[in-house]
Coordinates of C-alpha atoms in Angstrom, one line a residue:
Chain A
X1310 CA 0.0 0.0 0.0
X1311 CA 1.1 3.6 -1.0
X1312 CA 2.2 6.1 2.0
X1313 CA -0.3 8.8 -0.3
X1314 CA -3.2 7.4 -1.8
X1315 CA -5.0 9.8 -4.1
X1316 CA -8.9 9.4 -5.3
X1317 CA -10.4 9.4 -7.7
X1318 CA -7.3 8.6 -10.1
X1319 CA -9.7 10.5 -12.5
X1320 CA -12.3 13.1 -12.8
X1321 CA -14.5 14.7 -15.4
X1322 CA -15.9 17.7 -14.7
X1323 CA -18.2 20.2 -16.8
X1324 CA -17.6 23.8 -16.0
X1325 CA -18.6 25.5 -13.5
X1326 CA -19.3 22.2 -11.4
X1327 CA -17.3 22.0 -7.5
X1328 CA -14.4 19.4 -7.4
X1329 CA -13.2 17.2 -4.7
X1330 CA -9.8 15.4 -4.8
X1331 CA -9.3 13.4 -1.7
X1332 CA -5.7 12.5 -0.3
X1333 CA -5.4 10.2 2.6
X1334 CA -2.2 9.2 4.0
X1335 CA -0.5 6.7 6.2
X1336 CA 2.8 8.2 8.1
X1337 CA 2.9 11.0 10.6
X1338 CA 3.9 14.6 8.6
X1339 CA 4.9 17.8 9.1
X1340 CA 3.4 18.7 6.0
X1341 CA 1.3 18.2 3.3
X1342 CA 1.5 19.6 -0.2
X1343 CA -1.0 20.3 -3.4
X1344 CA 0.7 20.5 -6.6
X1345 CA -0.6 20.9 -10.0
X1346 CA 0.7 19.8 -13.5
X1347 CA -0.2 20.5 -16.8
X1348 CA 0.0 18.5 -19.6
X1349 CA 3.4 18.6 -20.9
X1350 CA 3.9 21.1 -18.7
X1351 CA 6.2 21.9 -14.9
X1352 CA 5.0 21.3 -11.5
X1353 CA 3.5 24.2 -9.4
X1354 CA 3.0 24.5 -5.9
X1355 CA -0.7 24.9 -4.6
X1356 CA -0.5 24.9 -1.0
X1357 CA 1.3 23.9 1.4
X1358 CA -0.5 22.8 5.1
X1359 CA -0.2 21.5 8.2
X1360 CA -3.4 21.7 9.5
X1361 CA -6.8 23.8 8.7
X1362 CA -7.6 25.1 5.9
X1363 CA -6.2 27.7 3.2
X1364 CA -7.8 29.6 0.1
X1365 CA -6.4 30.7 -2.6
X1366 CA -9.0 32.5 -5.2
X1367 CA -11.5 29.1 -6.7
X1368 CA -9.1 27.0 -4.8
X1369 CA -9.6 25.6 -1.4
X1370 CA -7.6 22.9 0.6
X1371 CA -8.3 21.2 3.8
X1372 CA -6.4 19.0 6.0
X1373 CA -7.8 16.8 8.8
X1374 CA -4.4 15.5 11.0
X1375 CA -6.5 13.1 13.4
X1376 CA -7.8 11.4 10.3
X1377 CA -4.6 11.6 8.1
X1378 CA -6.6 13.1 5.2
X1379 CA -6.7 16.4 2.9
X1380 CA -9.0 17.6 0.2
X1381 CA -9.1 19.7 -2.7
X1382 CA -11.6 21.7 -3.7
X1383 CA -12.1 24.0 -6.8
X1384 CA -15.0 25.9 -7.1
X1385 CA -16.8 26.9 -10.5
X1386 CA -14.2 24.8 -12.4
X1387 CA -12.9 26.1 -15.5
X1388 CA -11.5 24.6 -18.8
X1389 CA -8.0 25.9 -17.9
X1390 CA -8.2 23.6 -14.4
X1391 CA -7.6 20.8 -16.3
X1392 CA -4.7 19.1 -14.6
X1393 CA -2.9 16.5 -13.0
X1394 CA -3.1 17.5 -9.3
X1395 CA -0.4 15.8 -7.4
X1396 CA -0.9 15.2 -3.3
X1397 CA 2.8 14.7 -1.4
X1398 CA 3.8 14.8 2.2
X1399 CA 6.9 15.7 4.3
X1400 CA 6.9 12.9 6.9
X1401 CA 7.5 14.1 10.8
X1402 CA 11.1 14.0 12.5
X1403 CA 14.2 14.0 10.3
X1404 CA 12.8 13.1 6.9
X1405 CA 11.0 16.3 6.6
X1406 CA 12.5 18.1 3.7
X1407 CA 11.9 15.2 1.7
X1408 CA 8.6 14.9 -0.1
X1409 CA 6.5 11.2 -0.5
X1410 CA 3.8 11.3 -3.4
X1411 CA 0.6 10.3 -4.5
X1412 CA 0.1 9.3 -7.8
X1413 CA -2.4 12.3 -9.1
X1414 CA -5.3 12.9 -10.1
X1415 CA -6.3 13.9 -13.8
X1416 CA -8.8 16.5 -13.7
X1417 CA -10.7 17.2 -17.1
X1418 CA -13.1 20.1 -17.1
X1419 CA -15.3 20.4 -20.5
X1420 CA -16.5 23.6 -21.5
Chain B
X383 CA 13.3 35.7 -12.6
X384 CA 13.8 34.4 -9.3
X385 CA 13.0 30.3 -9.7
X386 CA 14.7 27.0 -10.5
X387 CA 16.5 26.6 -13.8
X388 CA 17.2 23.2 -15.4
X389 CA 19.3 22.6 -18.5
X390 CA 18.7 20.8 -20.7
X391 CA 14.8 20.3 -21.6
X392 CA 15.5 17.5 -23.6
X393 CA 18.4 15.2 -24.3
X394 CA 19.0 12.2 -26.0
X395 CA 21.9 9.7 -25.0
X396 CA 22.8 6.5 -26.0
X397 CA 23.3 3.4 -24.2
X398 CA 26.5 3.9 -21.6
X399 CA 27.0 7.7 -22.3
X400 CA 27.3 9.9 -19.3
X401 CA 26.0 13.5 -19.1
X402 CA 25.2 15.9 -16.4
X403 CA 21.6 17.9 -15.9
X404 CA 21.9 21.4 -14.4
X405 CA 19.7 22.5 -11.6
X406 CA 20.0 25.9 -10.7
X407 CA 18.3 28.2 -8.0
X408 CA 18.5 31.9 -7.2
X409 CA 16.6 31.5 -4.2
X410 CA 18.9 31.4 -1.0
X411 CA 16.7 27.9 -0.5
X412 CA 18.6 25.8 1.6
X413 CA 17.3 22.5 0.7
X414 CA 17.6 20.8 -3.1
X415 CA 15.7 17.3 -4.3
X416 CA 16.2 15.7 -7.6
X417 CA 12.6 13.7 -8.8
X418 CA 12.0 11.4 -11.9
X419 CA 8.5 10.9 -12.8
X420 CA 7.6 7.8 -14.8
X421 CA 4.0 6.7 -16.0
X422 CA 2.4 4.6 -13.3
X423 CA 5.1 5.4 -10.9
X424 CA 4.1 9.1 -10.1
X425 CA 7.1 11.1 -8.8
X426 CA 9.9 9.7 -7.0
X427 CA 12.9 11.0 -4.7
X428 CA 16.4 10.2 -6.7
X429 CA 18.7 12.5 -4.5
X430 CA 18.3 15.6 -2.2
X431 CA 21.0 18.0 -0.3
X432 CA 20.0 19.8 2.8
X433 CA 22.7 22.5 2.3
X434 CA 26.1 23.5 0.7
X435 CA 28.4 19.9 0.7
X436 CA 25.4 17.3 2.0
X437 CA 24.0 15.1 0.0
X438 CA 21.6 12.3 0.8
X439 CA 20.2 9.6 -1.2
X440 CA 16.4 9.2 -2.0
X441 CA 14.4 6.4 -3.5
X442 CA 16.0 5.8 -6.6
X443 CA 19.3 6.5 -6.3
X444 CA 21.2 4.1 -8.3
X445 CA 23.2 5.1 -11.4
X446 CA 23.0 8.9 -10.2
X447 CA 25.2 11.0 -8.6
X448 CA 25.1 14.8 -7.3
X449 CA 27.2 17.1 -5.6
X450 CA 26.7 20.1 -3.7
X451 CA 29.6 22.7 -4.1
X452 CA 27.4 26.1 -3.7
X453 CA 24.2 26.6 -2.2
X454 CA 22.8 27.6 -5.9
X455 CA 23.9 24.9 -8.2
X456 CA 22.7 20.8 -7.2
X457 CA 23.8 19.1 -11.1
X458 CA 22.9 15.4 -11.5
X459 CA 25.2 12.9 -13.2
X460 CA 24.0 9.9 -14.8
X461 CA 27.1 8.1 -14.9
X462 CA 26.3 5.3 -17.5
X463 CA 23.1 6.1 -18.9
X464 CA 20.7 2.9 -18.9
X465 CA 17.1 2.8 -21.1
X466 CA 15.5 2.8 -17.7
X467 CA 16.7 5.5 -16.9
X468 CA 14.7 7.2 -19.7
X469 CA 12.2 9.2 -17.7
X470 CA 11.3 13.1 -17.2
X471 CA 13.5 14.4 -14.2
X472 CA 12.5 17.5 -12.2
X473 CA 14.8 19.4 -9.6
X474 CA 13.0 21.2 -6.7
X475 CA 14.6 23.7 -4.1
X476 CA 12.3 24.9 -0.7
X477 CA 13.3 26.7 2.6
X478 CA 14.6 23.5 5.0
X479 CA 13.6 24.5 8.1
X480 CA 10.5 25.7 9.9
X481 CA 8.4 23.2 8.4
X482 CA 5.4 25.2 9.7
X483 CA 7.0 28.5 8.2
X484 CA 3.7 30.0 6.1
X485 CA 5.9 30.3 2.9
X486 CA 7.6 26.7 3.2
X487 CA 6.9 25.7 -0.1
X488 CA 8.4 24.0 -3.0
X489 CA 9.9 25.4 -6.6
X490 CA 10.3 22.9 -9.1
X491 CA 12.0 23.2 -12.6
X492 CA 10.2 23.4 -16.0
X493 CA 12.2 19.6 -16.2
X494 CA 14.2 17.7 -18.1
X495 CA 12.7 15.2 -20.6
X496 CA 15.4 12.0 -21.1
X497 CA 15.7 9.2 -23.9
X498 CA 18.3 6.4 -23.4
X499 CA 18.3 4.6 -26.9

């Protein structure tokens, strides 16, 4: 079993619909991570938590510690949101620094 | 622009030739990860440095090597280049300490697309 599991593995959306990617995880952190790659494209960094909850414009992610889980929402979803978003955490102690992934999520929004 | 710059986009090697990839960051960031990211496999850890002279192996390290002379510069050598080792590799930099720091966040490189033929 993966330390990140992502779901779904994929997702088609119509604009303007609300999306949920789930990431649940299996080690302690000190850190989780949303990332987001286009096809063909680099990686970017969404957010970064390590616990509650953080907004950033259509964007919204959540982190539950107790439960070892974290969501991403994207509200009114757009053509241009189509992605691979990519869920990785910095495990607790010494290791953090170092990121663990999931295997993302590919995210097609139809206009 | 302040970021991470990898050289070369794309390269080409044959079976047994060695070659370096640049990774570059103007960022002060202490800490420096080198990822390959193969279909299926999602993105894995090859090698990472937590500061000028450290190095540290990840995942995958085998047939890699890195260095760490200045805080800026973290080049990956494939020492004998193998047709598994055909993959897309990104470099990443991020502030090491204060995990919990609000801005403790990752850069990663446009990345470097590699055949082994």
């Amino acid at each position: 079993k993966n330390e990140v599991e992502q779901s779904p593995q994929n997702l088609t959306a119509q604009e303007g619909e609300f999306i949920t990617i789930n990431c649940s995880y299996s080690v302690g952190i000190s850190a989780l991570h949303w990332l987001q790659q286009h096809p063909g494209g680099g990686i970017v960094s969404l957010f970064m938590l390590s616990s509650g909850k953080k907004k950033h414009g259509r964007l919204i992610a959540t982190i539950n510690i107790q439960e070892k889980h974290s969501s991403l929402h994207i509200t009114a979803s757009h053509p241009r949101d189509s992605a691979v978003y990519i869920c990785a955490v910095n495990a607790g102690g010494t290791s953090y620094g170092k990121l663990t992934f999931g295997q993302g999520t590919i995210l097609t929004v139809h206009p | 622009n302040a970021g991470v710059t990898q050289t070369p986009k794309f390269q080409v090697l044959k079976t047994g030739q060695s070659m370096t990839l640049q990774c570059a960051q103007d960022m002060n960031h202490e800490y420096m990860s080198w990822y390959r990211q193969d279909p299926g496999m999602g993105l894995r850890l090859i090698h990472y440095s937590v500061g000028a002279g450290i190095t540290d192996q990840g995942e995958v390290p085998n047939g890699y090597n890195v260095s760490r002379s200045t805080t800026e510069d973290f080049p990956l050598r494939l020492l004998s280049a193998a047709p598994s080792q055909t993959s897309v590799y990104f470099c990443a930099s991020s502030y090491f300490a204060q995990p919990y720091r609000d801005n403790y966040g990752y850069t990663f490189g446009s990345g470097t697309r590699l055949t082994v033929v």
